[in-house]
Amino acid sequence: MTTDWQKLIIKNFDAASYKYNEVANLQRIFAEKLAKQCSNRFIPPGLWVDLGSGTGLLANELEKRIPNQLVLRVDGSKKMLNQHPNIKPTKLFNLNAGLPHLKESPTLIASSFALHWLNKPEQRIQEWFSALAPGGWLAIVLPVQGSFPEWHNAATKAGVVCTAMEFPSHNSLIKVLSKTNLQFQKLETYTQEASTVPSLLKPLIQVGGQASPFPSLSITEWRKLQRSWAKSNSHDVPRLTWLIQMLLAQK
């Protein structure tokens, strides 16, 4: 990804920071699921880090479930970090540059809905896992390839470019971790519905996730896309399905 692309992503998240917690329902649901998986395991106390923390949905949930454990929140968006209470530890850092300087090796590196925005996600996983203290845990949740089938199918049918974000594949992420280290992994689908296609895609903009490496569609192309979008058999409205991967690995 180019520097300009990275700046666009940060710009979008900066703009979304003020209302993010009000609209990030999907992200909140899976932050809770990941934190629950972490709380079911013994993760040594020490330095816990939330990479790509946004406004802190995952960090907050981890701290709620594991009392007396603080989580360092790291993000490339200053305005996202400004949404955190002043008493919470934060660090502004571009995760495409690797990892920030840390006072000690983390016993937990967690990340929710952030990895897919970074260059070479597989390489990032390797870096994060290598940075863990012995016995430390890596806990990640993110959308993967296979998400948005309705959008891709509608674009094909309409004969227009699909401008949806391209996600890393499930297999490419799993294979960088050895089977002995991988302790938990799950693929889960989550389907959203709305009365219209613009209403269906609006939450992506509200949370700052509208960046696309493809040129925007013309008004005519958007109309073709909307006409081609399949509707739910049960509710007769357009829908959008996410494929979400959760994984936990221990060093």
GROMACS .gro file of C-alpha atoms in nm:
model
  251
    1MET     CA    1   0.000   0.000   0.000
    2THR     CA    2   0.126   0.350  -0.082
    3THR     CA    3   0.187   0.629   0.167
    4ASP     CA    4  -0.109   0.821   0.023
    5TRP     CA    5  -0.332   0.518   0.078
    6GLN     CA    6  -0.218   0.493   0.440
    7LYS     CA    7  -0.285   0.864   0.492
    8LEU     CA    8  -0.637   0.822   0.351
    9ILE     CA    9  -0.710   0.540   0.595
   10ILE     CA   10  -0.594   0.752   0.892
   11LYS     CA   11  -0.791   1.052   0.764
   12ASN     CA   12  -1.110   0.844   0.748
   13PHE     CA   13  -1.063   0.705   1.098
   14ASP     CA   14  -0.984   1.052   1.235
   15ALA     CA   15  -1.312   1.178   1.087
   16ALA     CA   16  -1.507   0.884   1.229
   17SER     CA   17  -1.357   0.898   1.578
   18TYR     CA   18  -1.621   1.119   1.739
   19LYS     CA   19  -1.915   0.891   1.665
   20TYR     CA   20  -1.732   0.560   1.632
   21ASN     CA   21  -1.859   0.408   1.956
   22GLU     CA   22  -2.217   0.491   1.863
   23VAL     CA   23  -2.211   0.306   1.532
   24ALA     CA   24  -1.944   0.035   1.559
   25ASN     CA   25  -2.188  -0.242   1.654
   26LEU     CA   26  -2.013  -0.517   1.459
   27GLN     CA   27  -1.674  -0.421   1.596
   28ARG     CA   28  -1.813  -0.411   1.950
   29ILE     CA   29  -1.967  -0.758   1.918
   30PHE     CA   30  -1.642  -0.919   1.807
   31ALA     CA   31  -1.429  -0.725   2.054
   32GLU     CA   32  -1.646  -0.879   2.325
   33LYS     CA   33  -1.612  -1.225   2.171
   34LEU     CA   34  -1.232  -1.198   2.153
   35ALA     CA   35  -1.204  -1.064   2.508
   36LYS     CA   36  -1.419  -1.352   2.630
   37GLN     CA   37  -1.186  -1.603   2.462
   38CYS     CA   38  -0.889  -1.434   2.631
   39SER     CA   39  -1.058  -1.440   2.971
   40ASN     CA   40  -1.110  -1.817   2.938
   41ARG     CA   41  -0.732  -1.869   2.930
   42PHE     CA   42  -0.452  -1.792   3.171
   43ILE     CA   43  -0.267  -1.500   3.019
   44PRO     CA   44   0.022  -1.392   3.240
   45PRO     CA   45   0.003  -1.044   3.392
   46GLY     CA   46   0.248  -0.793   3.256
   47LEU     CA   47   0.233  -0.573   2.948
   48TRP     CA   48  -0.088  -0.618   2.749
   49VAL     CA   49  -0.115  -0.431   2.420
   50ASP     CA   50  -0.411  -0.359   2.191
   51LEU     CA   51  -0.275  -0.288   1.841
   52GLY     CA   52  -0.497  -0.073   1.622
   53SER     CA   53  -0.706   0.000   1.929
   54GLY     CA   54  -0.928   0.265   1.773
   55THR     CA   55  -1.141   0.411   2.052
   56GLY     CA   56  -1.061   0.118   2.282
   57LEU     CA   57  -1.349  -0.126   2.242
   58LEU     CA   58  -1.125  -0.431   2.280
   59ALA     CA   59  -0.897  -0.281   2.545
   60ASN     CA   60  -1.196  -0.175   2.753
   61GLU     CA   61  -1.353  -0.518   2.729
   62LEU     CA   62  -1.027  -0.690   2.829
   63GLU     CA   63  -0.988  -0.462   3.131
   64LYS     CA   64  -1.349  -0.523   3.232
   65ARG     CA   65  -1.307  -0.900   3.221
   66ILE     CA   66  -0.961  -0.910   3.380
   67PRO     CA   67  -0.966  -0.669   3.677
   68ASN     CA   68  -0.644  -0.486   3.770
   69GLN     CA   69  -0.498  -0.543   3.421
   70LEU     CA   70  -0.422  -0.230   3.219
   71VAL     CA   71  -0.400  -0.248   2.839
   72LEU     CA   72  -0.173  -0.021   2.634
   73ARG     CA   73  -0.373   0.119   2.340
   74VAL     CA   74  -0.172   0.173   2.019
   75ASP     CA   75  -0.316   0.334   1.706
   76GLY     CA   76  -0.214   0.546   1.410
   77SER     CA   77  -0.511   0.782   1.450
   78LYS     CA   78  -0.454   1.056   1.704
   79LYS     CA   79  -0.820   1.146   1.712
   80MET     CA   80  -0.917   0.786   1.787
   81LEU     CA   81  -0.673   0.784   2.079
   82ASN     CA   82  -0.818   1.116   2.199
   83GLN     CA   83  -1.144   0.932   2.269
   84HIS     CA   84  -0.977   0.728   2.545
   85PRO     CA   85  -0.997   0.844   2.908
   86ASN     CA   86  -0.684   1.032   3.015
   87ILE     CA   87  -0.600   0.765   3.273
   88LYS     CA   88  -0.560   0.499   3.003
   89PRO     CA   89  -0.211   0.441   2.854
   90THR     CA   90  -0.199   0.520   2.482
   91LYS     CA   91   0.068   0.540   2.212
   92LEU     CA   92   0.039   0.702   1.869
   93PHE     CA   93   0.221   0.482   1.619
   94ASN     CA   94   0.194   0.369   1.257
   95LEU     CA   95   0.181  -0.009   1.280
   96ASN     CA   96   0.302  -0.043   0.922
   97ALA     CA   97   0.640   0.053   1.064
   98GLY     CA   98   0.643  -0.255   1.285
   99LEU     CA   99   0.597  -0.225   1.660
  100PRO     CA  100   0.662   0.075   1.882
  101HIS     CA  101   0.935   0.063   2.144
  102LEU     CA  102   0.793  -0.122   2.445
  103LYS     CA  103   0.937  -0.126   2.796
  104GLU     CA  104   0.911  -0.505   2.807
  105SER     CA  105   0.798  -0.799   2.596
  106PRO     CA  106   0.417  -0.819   2.603
  107THR     CA  107   0.238  -1.118   2.755
  108LEU     CA  108  -0.064  -1.031   2.536
  109ILE     CA  109  -0.082  -0.870   2.196
  110ALA     CA  110  -0.445  -0.831   2.091
  111SER     CA  111  -0.600  -0.671   1.785
  112SER     CA  112  -0.956  -0.630   1.664
  113PHE     CA  113  -1.059  -0.519   1.313
  114ALA     CA  114  -0.721  -0.358   1.243
  115LEU     CA  115  -0.484  -0.609   1.083
  116HIS     CA  116  -0.650  -0.598   0.739
  117TRP     CA  117  -0.573  -0.225   0.710
  118LEU     CA  118  -0.198  -0.287   0.736
  119ASN     CA  119   0.056  -0.376   0.469
  120LYS     CA  120   0.136  -0.748   0.450
  121PRO     CA  121  -0.092  -0.876   0.731
  122GLU     CA  122   0.084  -1.213   0.739
  123GLN     CA  123   0.417  -1.043   0.807
  124ARG     CA  124   0.259  -0.832   1.080
  125ILE     CA  125   0.135  -1.148   1.256
  126GLN     CA  126   0.484  -1.294   1.249
  127GLU     CA  127   0.629  -0.972   1.393
  128TRP     CA  128   0.370  -0.953   1.667
  129PHE     CA  129   0.408  -1.317   1.765
  130SER     CA  130   0.788  -1.289   1.774
  131ALA     CA  131   0.763  -0.987   2.004
  132LEU     CA  132   0.572  -1.179   2.272
  133ALA     CA  133   0.731  -1.286   2.598
  134PRO     CA  134   0.770  -1.665   2.637
  135GLY     CA  135   0.427  -1.804   2.722
  136GLY     CA  136   0.261  -1.487   2.590
  137TRP     CA  137  -0.053  -1.481   2.378
  138LEU     CA  138  -0.156  -1.336   2.043
  139ALA     CA  139  -0.530  -1.274   2.005
  140ILE     CA  140  -0.670  -1.140   1.677
  141VAL     CA  141  -1.008  -1.092   1.513
  142LEU     CA  142  -1.059  -0.947   1.164
  143PRO     CA  143  -1.269  -0.983   0.847
  144VAL     CA  144  -1.120  -1.213   0.586
  145GLN     CA  145  -1.155  -1.311   0.222
  146GLY     CA  146  -1.506  -1.444   0.163
  147SER     CA  147  -1.669  -1.137   0.313
  148PHE     CA  148  -1.924  -0.937   0.112
  149PRO     CA  149  -2.033  -1.207  -0.135
  150GLU     CA  150  -2.350  -1.006  -0.212
  151TRP     CA  151  -2.142  -0.703  -0.309
  152HIS     CA  152  -1.905  -0.904  -0.528
  153ASN     CA  153  -2.192  -1.088  -0.699
  154ALA     CA  154  -2.383  -0.766  -0.763
  155ALA     CA  155  -2.077  -0.602  -0.917
  156THR     CA  156  -2.021  -0.900  -1.146
  157LYS     CA  157  -2.385  -0.904  -1.250
  158ALA     CA  158  -2.386  -0.528  -1.310
  159GLY     CA  159  -2.058  -0.537  -1.500
  160VAL     CA  160  -1.890  -0.282  -1.270
  161VAL     CA  161  -1.579  -0.290  -1.054
  162CYS     CA  162  -1.631  -0.418  -0.700
  163THR     CA  163  -1.488  -0.142  -0.481
  164ALA     CA  164  -1.511  -0.345  -0.160
  165MET     CA  165  -1.200  -0.371   0.055
  166GLU     CA  166  -0.986  -0.675  -0.023
  167PHE     CA  167  -0.922  -0.885   0.286
  168PRO     CA  168  -0.644  -1.136   0.358
  169SER     CA  169  -0.735  -1.502   0.326
  170HIS     CA  170  -0.805  -1.727   0.623
  171ASN     CA  171  -0.540  -1.979   0.515
  172SER     CA  172  -0.267  -1.721   0.461
  173LEU     CA  173  -0.305  -1.597   0.817
  174ILE     CA  174  -0.322  -1.941   0.976
  175LYS     CA  175  -0.019  -2.087   0.799
  176VAL     CA  176   0.225  -1.833   0.946
  177LEU     CA  177   0.164  -1.984   1.292
  178SER     CA  178   0.265  -2.337   1.380
  179LYS     CA  179  -0.005  -2.584   1.479
  180THR     CA  180   0.157  -2.624   1.819
  181ASN     CA  181   0.123  -2.249   1.887
  182LEU     CA  182  -0.229  -2.209   1.751
  183GLN     CA  183  -0.468  -2.266   2.041
  184PHE     CA  184  -0.800  -2.149   1.896
  185GLN     CA  185  -0.934  -2.044   1.561
  186LYS     CA  186  -1.286  -1.989   1.433
  187LEU     CA  187  -1.457  -1.850   1.125
  188GLU     CA  188  -1.791  -1.685   1.187
  189THR     CA  189  -2.039  -1.515   0.954
  190TYR     CA  190  -2.231  -1.202   1.041
  191THR     CA  191  -2.503  -1.067   0.814
  192GLN     CA  192  -2.638  -0.713   0.812
  193GLU     CA  193  -2.961  -0.599   0.646
  194ALA     CA  194  -3.098  -0.257   0.552
  195SER     CA  195  -3.382  -0.113   0.347
  196THR     CA  196  -3.150   0.008   0.068
  197VAL     CA  197  -2.795  -0.058  -0.051
  198PRO     CA  198  -2.674   0.293   0.050
  199SER     CA  199  -2.818   0.235   0.399
  200LEU     CA  200  -2.646  -0.103   0.408
  201LEU     CA  201  -2.306   0.046   0.326
  202LYS     CA  202  -2.345   0.360   0.539
  203PRO     CA  203  -2.200   0.196   0.856
  204LEU     CA  204  -1.873   0.138   0.668
  205ILE     CA  205  -1.841   0.514   0.623
  206GLN     CA  206  -1.953   0.591   0.978
  207VAL     CA  207  -1.672   0.380   1.126
  208GLY     CA  208  -1.410   0.510   0.881
  209GLY     CA  209  -1.389   0.190   0.678
  210GLN     CA  210  -1.478   0.327   0.337
  211ALA     CA  211  -1.126   0.347   0.193
  212SER     CA  212  -1.085   0.151  -0.128
  213PRO     CA  213  -0.787   0.110  -0.362
  214PHE     CA  214  -1.029   0.126  -0.656
  215PRO     CA  215  -1.169   0.440  -0.828
  216SER     CA  216  -1.516   0.543  -0.715
  217LEU     CA  217  -1.809   0.429  -0.925
  218SER     CA  218  -2.003   0.677  -1.133
  219ILE     CA  219  -2.366   0.749  -1.047
  220THR     CA  220  -2.476   0.530  -1.337
  221GLU     CA  221  -2.255   0.243  -1.218
  222TRP     CA  222  -2.388   0.278  -0.862
  223ARG     CA  223  -2.743   0.252  -0.990
  224LYS     CA  224  -2.655  -0.062  -1.185
  225LEU     CA  225  -2.494  -0.208  -0.874
  226GLN     CA  226  -2.797  -0.138  -0.659
  227ARG     CA  227  -3.036  -0.291  -0.911
  228SER     CA  228  -2.818  -0.604  -0.925
  229TRP     CA  229  -2.789  -0.647  -0.547
  230ALA     CA  230  -2.964  -0.964  -0.428
  231LYS     CA  231  -3.224  -0.933  -0.154
  232SER     CA  232  -3.281  -1.149   0.149
  233ASN     CA  233  -3.531  -1.427   0.084
  234SER     CA  234  -3.691  -1.373   0.422
  235HIS     CA  235  -3.711  -0.993   0.448
  236ASP     CA  236  -3.685  -0.881   0.083
  237VAL     CA  237  -3.410  -0.629   0.164
  238PRO     CA  238  -3.043  -0.614   0.061
  239ARG     CA  239  -2.792  -0.777   0.292
  240LEU     CA  240  -2.418  -0.781   0.347
  241THR     CA  241  -2.235  -1.079   0.496
  242TRP     CA  242  -1.901  -1.062   0.674
  243LEU     CA  243  -1.668  -1.357   0.726
  244ILE     CA  244  -1.484  -1.297   1.053
  245GLN     CA  245  -1.178  -1.489   1.168
  246MET     CA  246  -1.076  -1.517   1.531
  247LEU     CA  247  -0.749  -1.678   1.640
  248LEU     CA  248  -0.546  -1.719   1.955
  249ALA     CA  249  -0.189  -1.845   1.964
  250GLN     CA  250   0.053  -1.899   2.252
  251LYS     CA  251   0.428  -1.860   2.225
   0.00000   0.00000   0.00000
